[in-house]
mmCIF file of C-alpha atoms in Angstrom:
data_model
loop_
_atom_site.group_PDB
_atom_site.id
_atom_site.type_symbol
_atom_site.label_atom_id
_atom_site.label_comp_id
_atom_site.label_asym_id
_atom_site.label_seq_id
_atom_site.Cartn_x
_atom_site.Cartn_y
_atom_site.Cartn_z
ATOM 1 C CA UNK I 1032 -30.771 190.749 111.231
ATOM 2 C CA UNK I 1033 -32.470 192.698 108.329
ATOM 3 C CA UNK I 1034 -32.549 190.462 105.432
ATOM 4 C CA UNK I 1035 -31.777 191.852 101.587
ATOM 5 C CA UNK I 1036 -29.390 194.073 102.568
ATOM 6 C CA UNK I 1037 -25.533 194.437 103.296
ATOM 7 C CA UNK I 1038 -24.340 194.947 106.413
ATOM 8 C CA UNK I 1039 -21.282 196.725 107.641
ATOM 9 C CA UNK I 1040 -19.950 194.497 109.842
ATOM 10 C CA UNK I 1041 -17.516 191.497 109.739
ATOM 11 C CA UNK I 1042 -19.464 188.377 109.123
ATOM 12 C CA UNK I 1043 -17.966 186.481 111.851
ATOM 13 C CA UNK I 1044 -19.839 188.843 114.225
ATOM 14 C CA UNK I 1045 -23.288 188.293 112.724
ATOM 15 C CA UNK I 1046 -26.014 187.203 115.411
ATOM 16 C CA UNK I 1047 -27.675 184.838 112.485
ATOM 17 C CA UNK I 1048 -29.596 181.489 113.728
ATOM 18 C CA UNK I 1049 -27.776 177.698 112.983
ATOM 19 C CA UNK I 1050 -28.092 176.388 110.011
ATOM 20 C CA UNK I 1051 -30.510 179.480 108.016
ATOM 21 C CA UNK I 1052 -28.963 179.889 104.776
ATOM 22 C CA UNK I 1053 -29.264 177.658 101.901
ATOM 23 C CA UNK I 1054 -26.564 179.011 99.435
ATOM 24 C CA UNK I 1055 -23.494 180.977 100.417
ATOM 25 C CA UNK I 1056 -21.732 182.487 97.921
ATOM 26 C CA UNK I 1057 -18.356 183.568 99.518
ATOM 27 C CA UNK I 1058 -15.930 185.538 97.601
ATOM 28 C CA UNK I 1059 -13.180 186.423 100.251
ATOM 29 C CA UNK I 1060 -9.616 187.781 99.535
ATOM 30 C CA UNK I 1061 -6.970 185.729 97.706
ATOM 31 C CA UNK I 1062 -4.183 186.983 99.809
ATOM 32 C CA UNK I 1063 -1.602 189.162 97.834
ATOM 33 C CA UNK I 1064 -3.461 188.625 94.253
ATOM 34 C CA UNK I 1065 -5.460 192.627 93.683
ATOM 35 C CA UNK I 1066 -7.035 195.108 95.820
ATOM 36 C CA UNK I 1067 -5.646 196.580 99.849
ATOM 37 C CA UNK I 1068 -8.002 194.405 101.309
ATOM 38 C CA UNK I 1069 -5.719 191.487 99.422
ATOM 39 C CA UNK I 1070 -2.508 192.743 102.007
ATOM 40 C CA UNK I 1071 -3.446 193.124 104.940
ATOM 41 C CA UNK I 1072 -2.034 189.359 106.611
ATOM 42 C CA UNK I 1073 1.542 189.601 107.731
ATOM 43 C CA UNK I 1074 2.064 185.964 106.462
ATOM 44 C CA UNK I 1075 0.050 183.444 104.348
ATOM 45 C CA UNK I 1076 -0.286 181.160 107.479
ATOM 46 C CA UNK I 1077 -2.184 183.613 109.517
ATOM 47 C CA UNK I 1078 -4.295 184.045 106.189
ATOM 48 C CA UNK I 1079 -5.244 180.169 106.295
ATOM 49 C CA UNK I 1080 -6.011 180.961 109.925
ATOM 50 C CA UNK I 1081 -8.793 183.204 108.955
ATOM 51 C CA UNK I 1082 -9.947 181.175 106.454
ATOM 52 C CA UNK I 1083 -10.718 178.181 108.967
ATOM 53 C CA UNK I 1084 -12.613 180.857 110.857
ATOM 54 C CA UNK I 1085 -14.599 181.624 108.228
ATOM 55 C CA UNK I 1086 -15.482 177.868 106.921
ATOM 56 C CA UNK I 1087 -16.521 177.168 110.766
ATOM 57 C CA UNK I 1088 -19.008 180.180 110.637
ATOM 58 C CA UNK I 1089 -20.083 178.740 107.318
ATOM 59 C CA UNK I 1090 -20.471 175.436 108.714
ATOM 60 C CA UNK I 1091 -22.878 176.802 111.755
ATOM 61 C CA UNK I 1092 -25.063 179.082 108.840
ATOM 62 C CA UNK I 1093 -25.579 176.430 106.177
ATOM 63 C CA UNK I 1094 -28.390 174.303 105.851
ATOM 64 C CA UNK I 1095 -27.335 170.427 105.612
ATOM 65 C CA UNK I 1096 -28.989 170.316 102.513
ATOM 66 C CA UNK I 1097 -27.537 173.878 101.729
ATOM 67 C CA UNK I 1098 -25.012 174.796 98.919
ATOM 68 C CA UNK I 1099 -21.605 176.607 99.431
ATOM 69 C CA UNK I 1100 -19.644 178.232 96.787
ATOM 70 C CA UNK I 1101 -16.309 179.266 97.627
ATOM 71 C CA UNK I 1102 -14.015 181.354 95.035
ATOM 72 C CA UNK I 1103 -10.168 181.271 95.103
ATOM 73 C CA UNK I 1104 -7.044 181.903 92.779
ATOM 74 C CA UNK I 1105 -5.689 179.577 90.491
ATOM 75 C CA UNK I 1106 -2.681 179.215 92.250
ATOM 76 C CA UNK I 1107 -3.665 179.601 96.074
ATOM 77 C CA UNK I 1108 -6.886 177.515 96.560
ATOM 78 C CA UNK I 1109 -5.708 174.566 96.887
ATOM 79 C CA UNK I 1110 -4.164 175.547 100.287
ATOM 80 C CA UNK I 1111 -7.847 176.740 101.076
ATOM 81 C CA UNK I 1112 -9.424 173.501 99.594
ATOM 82 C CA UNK I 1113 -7.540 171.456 102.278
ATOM 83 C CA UNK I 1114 -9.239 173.376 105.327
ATOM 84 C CA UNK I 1115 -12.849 173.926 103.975
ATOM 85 C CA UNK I 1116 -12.406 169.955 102.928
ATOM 86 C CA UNK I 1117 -12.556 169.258 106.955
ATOM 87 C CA UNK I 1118 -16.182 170.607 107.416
ATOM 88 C CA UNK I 1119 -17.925 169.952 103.878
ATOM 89 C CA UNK I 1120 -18.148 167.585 100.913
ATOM 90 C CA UNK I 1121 -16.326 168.783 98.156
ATOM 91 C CA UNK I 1122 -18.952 168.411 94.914
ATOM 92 C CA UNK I 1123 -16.527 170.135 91.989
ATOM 93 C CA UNK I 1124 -13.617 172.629 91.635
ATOM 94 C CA UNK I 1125 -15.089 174.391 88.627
ATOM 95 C CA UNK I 1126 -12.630 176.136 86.795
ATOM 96 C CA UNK I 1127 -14.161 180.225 85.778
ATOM 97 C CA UNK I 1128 -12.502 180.816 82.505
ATOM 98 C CA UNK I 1129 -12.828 184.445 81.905
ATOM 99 C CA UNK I 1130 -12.817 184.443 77.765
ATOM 100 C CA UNK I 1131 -12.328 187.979 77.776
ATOM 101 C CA UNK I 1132 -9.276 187.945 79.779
ATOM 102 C CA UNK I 1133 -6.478 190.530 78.677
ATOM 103 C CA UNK I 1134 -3.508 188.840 79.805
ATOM 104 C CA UNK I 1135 -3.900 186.478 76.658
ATOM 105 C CA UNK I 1136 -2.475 189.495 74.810
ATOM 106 C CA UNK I 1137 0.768 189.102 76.539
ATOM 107 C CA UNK I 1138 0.999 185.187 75.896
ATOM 108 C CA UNK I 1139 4.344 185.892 74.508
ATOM 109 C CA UNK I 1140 6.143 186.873 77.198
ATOM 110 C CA UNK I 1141 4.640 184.557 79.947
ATOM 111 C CA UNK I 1142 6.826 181.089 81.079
ATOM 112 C CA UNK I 1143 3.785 179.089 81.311
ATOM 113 C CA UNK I 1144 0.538 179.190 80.483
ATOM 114 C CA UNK I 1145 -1.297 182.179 80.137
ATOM 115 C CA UNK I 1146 -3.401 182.213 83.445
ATOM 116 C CA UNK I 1147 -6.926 183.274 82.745
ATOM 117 C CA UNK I 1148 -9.022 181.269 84.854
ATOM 118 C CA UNK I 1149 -9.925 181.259 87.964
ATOM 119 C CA UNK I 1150 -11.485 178.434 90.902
ATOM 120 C CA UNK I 1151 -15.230 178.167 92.558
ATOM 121 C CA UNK I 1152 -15.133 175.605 95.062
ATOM 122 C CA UNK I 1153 -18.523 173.925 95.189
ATOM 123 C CA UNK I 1154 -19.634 172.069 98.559
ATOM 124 C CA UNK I 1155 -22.229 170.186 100.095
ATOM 125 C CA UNK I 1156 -23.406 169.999 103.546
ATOM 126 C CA UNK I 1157 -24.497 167.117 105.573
ATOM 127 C CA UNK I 1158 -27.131 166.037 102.760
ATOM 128 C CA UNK I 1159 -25.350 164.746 99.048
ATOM 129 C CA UNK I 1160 -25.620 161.782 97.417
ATOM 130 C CA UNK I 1161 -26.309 159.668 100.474
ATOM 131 C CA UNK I 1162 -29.252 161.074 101.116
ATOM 132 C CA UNK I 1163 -30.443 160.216 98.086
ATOM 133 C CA UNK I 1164 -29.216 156.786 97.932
ATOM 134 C CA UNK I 1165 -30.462 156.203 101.594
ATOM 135 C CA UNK I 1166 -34.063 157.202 100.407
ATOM 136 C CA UNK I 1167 -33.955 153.511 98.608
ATOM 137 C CA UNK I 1168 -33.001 152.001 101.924
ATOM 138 C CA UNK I 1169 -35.959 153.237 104.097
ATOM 139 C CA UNK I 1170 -38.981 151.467 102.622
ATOM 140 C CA UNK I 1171 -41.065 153.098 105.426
ATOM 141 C CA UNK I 1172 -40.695 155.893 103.298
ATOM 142 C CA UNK I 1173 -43.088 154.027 100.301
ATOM 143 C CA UNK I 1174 -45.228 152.383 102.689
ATOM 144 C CA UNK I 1175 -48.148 153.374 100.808
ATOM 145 C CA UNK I 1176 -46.782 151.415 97.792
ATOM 146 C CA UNK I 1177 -45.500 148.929 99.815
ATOM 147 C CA UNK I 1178 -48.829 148.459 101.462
ATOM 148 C CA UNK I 1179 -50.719 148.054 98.142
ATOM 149 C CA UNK I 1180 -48.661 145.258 96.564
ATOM 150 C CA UNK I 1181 -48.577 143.139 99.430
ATOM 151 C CA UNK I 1182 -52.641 143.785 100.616
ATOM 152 C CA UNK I 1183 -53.380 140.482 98.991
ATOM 153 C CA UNK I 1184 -50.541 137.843 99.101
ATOM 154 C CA UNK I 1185 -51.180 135.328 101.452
ATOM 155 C CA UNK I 1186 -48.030 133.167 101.270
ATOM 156 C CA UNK I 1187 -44.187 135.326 100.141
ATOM 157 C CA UNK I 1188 -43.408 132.020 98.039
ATOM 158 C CA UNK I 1189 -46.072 133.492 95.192
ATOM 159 C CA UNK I 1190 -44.308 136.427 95.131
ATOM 160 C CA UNK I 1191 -40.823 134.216 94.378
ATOM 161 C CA UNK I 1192 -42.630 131.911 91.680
ATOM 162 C CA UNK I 1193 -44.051 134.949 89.694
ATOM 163 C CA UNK I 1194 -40.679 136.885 89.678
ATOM 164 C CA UNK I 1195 -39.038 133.421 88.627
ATOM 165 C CA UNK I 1196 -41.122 133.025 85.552
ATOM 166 C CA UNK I 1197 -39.965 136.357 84.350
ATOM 167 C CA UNK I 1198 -36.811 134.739 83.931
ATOM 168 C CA UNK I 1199 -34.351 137.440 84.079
ATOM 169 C CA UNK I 1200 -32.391 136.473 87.711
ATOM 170 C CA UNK I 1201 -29.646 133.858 86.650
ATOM 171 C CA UNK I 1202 -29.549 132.526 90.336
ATOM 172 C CA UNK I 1203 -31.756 131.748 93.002
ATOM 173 C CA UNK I 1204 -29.995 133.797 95.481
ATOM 174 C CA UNK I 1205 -30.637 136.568 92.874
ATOM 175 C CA UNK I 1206 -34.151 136.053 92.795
ATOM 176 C CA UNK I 1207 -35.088 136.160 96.528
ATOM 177 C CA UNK I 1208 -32.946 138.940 96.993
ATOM 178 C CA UNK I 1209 -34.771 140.951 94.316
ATOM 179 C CA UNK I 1210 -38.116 139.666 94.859
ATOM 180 C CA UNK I 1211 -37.721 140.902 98.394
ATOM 181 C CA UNK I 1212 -36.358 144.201 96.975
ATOM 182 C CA UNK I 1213 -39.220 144.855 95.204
ATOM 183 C CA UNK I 1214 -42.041 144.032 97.279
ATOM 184 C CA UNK I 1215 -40.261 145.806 100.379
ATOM 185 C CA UNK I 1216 -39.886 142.896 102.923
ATOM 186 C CA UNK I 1217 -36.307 143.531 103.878
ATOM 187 C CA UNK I 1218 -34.031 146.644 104.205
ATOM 188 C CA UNK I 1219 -34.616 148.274 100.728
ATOM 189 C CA UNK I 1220 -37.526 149.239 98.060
ATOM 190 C CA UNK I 1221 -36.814 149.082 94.327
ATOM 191 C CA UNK I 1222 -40.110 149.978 92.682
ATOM 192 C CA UNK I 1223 -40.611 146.700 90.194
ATOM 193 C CA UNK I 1224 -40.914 147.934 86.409
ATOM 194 C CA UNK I 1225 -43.908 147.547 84.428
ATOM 195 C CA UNK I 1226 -43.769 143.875 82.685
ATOM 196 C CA UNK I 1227 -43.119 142.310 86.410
ATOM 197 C CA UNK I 1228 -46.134 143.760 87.441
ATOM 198 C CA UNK I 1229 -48.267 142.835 85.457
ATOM 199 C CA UNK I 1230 -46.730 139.672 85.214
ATOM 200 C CA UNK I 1231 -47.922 139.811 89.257
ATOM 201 C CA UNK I 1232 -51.119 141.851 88.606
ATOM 202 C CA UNK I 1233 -53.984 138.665 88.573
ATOM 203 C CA UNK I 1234 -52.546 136.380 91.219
ATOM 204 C CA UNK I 1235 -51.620 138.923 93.662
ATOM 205 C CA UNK I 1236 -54.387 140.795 92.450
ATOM 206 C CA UNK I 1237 -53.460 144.549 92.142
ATOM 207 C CA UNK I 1238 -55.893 146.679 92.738
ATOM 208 C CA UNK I 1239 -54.390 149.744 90.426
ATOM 209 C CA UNK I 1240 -52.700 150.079 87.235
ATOM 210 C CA UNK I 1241 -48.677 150.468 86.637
ATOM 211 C CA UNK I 1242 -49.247 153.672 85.768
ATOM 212 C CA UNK I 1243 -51.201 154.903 89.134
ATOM 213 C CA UNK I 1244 -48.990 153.367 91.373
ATOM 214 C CA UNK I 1245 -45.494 154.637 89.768
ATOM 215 C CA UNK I 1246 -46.798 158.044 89.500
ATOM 216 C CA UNK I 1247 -47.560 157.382 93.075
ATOM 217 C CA UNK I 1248 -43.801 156.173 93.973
ATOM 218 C CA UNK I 1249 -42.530 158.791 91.861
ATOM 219 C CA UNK I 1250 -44.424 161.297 93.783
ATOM 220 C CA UNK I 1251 -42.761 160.238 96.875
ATOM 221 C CA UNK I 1252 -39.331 160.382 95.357
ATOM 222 C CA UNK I 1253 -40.322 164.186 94.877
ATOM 223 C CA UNK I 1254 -41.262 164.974 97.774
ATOM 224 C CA UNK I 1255 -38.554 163.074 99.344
ATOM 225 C CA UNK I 1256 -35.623 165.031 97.066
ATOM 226 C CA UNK I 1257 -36.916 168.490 97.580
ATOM 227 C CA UNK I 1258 -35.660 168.354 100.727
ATOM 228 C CA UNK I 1259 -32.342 167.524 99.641
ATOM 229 C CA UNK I 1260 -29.806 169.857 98.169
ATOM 230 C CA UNK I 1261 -31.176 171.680 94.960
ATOM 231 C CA UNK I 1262 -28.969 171.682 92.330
ATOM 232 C CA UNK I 1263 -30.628 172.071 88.285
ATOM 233 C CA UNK I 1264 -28.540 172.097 85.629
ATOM 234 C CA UNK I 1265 -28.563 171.167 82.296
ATOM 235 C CA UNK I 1266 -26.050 173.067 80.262
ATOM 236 C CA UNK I 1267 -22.944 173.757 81.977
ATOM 237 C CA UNK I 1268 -19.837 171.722 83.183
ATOM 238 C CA UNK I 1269 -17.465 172.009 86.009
ATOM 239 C CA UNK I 1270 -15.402 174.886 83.308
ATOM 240 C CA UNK I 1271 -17.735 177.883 83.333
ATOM 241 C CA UNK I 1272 -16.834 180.008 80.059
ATOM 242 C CA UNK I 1273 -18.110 183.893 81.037
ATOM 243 C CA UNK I 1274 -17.051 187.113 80.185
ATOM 244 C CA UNK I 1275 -15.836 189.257 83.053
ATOM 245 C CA UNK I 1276 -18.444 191.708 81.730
ATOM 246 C CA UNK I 1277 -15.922 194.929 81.593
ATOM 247 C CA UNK I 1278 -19.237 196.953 80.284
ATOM 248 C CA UNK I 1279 -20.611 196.841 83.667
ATOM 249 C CA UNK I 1280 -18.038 195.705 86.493
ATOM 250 C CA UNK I 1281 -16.156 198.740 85.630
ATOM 251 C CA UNK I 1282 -19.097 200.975 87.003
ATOM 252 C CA UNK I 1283 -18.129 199.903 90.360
ATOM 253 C CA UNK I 1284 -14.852 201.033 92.330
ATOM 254 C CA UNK I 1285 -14.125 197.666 93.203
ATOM 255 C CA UNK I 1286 -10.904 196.006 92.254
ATOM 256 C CA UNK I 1287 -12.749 192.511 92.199
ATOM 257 C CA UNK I 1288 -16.637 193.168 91.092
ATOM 258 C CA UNK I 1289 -17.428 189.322 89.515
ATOM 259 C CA UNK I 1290 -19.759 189.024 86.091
ATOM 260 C CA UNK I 1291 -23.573 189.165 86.451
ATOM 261 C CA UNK I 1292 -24.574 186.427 84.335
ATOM 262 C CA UNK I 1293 -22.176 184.078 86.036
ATOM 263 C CA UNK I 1294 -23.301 185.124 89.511
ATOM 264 C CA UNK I 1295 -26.958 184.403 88.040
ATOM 265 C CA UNK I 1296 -26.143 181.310 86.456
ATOM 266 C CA UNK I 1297 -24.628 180.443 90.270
ATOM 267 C CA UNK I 1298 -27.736 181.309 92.377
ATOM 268 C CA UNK I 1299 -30.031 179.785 89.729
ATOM 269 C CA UNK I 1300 -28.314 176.390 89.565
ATOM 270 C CA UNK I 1301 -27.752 176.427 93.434
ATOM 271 C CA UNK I 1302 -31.053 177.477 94.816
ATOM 272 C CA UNK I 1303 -34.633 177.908 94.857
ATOM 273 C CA UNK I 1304 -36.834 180.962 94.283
ATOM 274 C CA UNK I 1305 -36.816 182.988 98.279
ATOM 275 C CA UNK I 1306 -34.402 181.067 99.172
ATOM 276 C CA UNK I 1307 -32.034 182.867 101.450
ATOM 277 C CA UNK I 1308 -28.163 183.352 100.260
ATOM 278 C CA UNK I 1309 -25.428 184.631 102.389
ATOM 279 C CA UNK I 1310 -22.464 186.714 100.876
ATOM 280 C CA UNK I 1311 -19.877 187.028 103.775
ATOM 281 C CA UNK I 1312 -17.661 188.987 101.438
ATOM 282 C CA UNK I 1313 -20.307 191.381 99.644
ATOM 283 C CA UNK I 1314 -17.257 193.964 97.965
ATOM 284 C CA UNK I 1315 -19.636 195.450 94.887
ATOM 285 C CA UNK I 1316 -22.820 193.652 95.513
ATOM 286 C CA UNK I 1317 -22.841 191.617 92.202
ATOM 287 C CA UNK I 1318 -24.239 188.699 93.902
ATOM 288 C CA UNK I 1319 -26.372 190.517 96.365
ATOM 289 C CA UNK I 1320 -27.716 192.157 93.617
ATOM 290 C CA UNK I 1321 -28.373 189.569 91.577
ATOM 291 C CA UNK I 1322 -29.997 187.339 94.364
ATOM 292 C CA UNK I 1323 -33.092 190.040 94.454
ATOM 293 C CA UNK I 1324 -33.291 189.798 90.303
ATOM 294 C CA UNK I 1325 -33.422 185.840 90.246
ATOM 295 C CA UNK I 1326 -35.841 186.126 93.597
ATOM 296 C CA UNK I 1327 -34.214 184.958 96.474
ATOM 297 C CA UNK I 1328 -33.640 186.769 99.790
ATOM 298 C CA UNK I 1329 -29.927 187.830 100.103
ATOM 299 C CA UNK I 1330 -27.891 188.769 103.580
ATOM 300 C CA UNK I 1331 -24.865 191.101 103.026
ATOM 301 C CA UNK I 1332 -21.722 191.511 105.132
ATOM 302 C CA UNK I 1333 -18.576 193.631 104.164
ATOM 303 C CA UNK I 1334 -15.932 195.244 107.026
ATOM 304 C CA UNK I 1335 -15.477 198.697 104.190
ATOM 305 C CA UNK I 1336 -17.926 201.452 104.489
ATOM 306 C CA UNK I 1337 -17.697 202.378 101.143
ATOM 307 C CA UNK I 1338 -18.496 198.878 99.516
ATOM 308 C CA UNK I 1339 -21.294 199.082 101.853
ATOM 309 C CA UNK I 1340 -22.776 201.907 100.609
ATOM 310 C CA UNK I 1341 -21.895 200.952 97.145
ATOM 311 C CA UNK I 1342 -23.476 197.479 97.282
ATOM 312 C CA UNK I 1343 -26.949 198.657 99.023
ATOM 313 C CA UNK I 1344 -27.543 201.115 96.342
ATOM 314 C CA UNK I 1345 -26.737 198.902 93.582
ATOM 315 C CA UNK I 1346 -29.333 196.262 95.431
ATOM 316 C CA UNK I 1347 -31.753 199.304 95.668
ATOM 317 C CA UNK I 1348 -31.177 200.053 91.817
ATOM 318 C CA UNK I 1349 -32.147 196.360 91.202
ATOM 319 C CA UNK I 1350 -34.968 196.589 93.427
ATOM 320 C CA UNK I 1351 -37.090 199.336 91.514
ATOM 321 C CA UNK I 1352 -36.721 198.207 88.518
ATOM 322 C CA UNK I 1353 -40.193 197.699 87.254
ATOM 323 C CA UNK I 1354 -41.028 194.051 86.943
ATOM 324 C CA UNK I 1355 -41.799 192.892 83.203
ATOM 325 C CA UNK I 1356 -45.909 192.684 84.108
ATOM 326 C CA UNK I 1357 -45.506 196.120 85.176
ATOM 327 C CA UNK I 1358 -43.595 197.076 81.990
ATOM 328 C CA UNK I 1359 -46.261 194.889 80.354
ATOM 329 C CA UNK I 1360 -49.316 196.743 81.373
#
């Protein structure tokens, strides 16, 4: 299927390979909340219906160490949360708290709270923490390392005597089990810090400095995470303060067009320059558009014509727009 560009088609009939995407962003109906396409279930159980449909399709796109974003209403994603829970691991329900929102100027007259928020599901795949934790519990993985600290010790009790002089293991137990931690003779690696090996550096003696061989482990940490789920982030918390942009959302004849800079803040965080994002529910093409400004590859699906149409040109508008060395020069 032709990639960077929305399809007219229902995204449950898409002929995409397992497991190709590494970021969905899916912003499907609420069911009854704003817009016809909102109304069209005849009950909110056949609505949940569709919605396990569409997290198993999810499920057979995403990469395990893929990223899936799922939005919802305040009041109705819970129901949702329960289904998509089944097939991924739930990382945060991050709260979207529009701070433009204009139902705060009826405050007065609601019985609760003034609702003015909305919910982003945020999932893993088959790859989260445990990956990375399991990384420490494969020391074939930092045979290299391993290799190098152990090329000249001719009898394990050294190993024990030198680590017991450092004094810091209140037990004996404690210091076998760490000393075989950190030469990686049993079934985990914990790279030693600097004053045990030097401590260790003469007797056993080490052909390389501290420094060489942690940048060494530390490159195979790397290498080892990359191919784990990307997520950077070092500003924002699971309640994502963003204006609903009414400047530019109301451009677009869509009853539900979400911000730019949230959608960019989303794909940055989430995902890595050409990767490739799926939006199963394209409406306006805010997030299809915005995957080709942050550079990633974007696949489109939407069942209206219209929002088709609308969303391809707005991805075309975004696509000749000069780059800034072209501006530059």
């Amino acid at each position: 299927m032709e990639l960077n560009r929305i399809h007219h088609l229902n995204f449950l009939e898409n002929t995409l390979p397992d497991k190709c995407v590494q970021l969905i962003i899916a912003d499907p109906p609420y069911f009854e909340v704003k817009g016809k396409f909102d109304f069209i279930w005849k009950s909110f159980d056949d609505y949940l219906k569709d919605v396990e449909k569409w997290a198993i399709e999810c499920k057979r796109l995403l990469a395990d160490n893929g990223t899936l974003l799922w939005y919802g209403h305040a009041k109705k994603i819970a129901y949702a949360q329960v289904i998509i829970d089944r097939y991924f691991n739930l990382e945060n329900n991050l709260v979207w708290n529009k701070t433009d929102c204009q139902t705060i100027k009826g405050i007065k007259d609601y019985h609760c709270f003034a609702p003015v928020t909305e919910r982003i599901l945020m999932y893993s795949n088959e790859i989260d923490m445990r990956y990375i934790n399991k990384m420490y519990y494969t020391p074939s993985l930092f045979k290299s390392v391993i290799d190098k600290l152990n090329k000249n010790i001719t009898d394990r009790q050294q190993a024990f005597d030198l680590l017991r002089k450092d004094g810091r293991y209140s037990s004996e137990q404690s210091l076998k089990t760490q000393t075989k931690y950190k030469f990686g003779w049993g079934s985990r690696f914990d790279m030693m810090d600097e004053k045990i090996y030097n401590l260790c550096k003469q007797e056993l003696k080490f052909e390389f400095s501290y420094e060489e061989i942690k940048n060494e482990f530390d490159l195979i940490v790397r290498n080892h995470l990359s191919k784990g789920r990307f997520f950077k982030n070092t500003l924002y918390t699971d309640v994502l303060c963003f204006s609903q942009e009414a400047h530019i959302t109301r451009k677009y004849n869509h009853d539900t067009v979400k911000p730019e800079t949230l959608s960019r803040v989303l794909i940055k965080t989430c995902s890595r320059p050409n990767d490739l994002i799926l939006v199963p529910f394209a409406g306006s093409g805010t997030e299809c558009a915005m995957s080709i400004k942050e550079g990633r590859n974007f696949i489109g699906f939407d069942i209206e014509k219209k929002y088709v149409d609308m969303g391809n040109k707005r991805v075309k508008s975004v696509t000749e727009q000069p780059s800034m060395f072209q501006i530059a020069s």
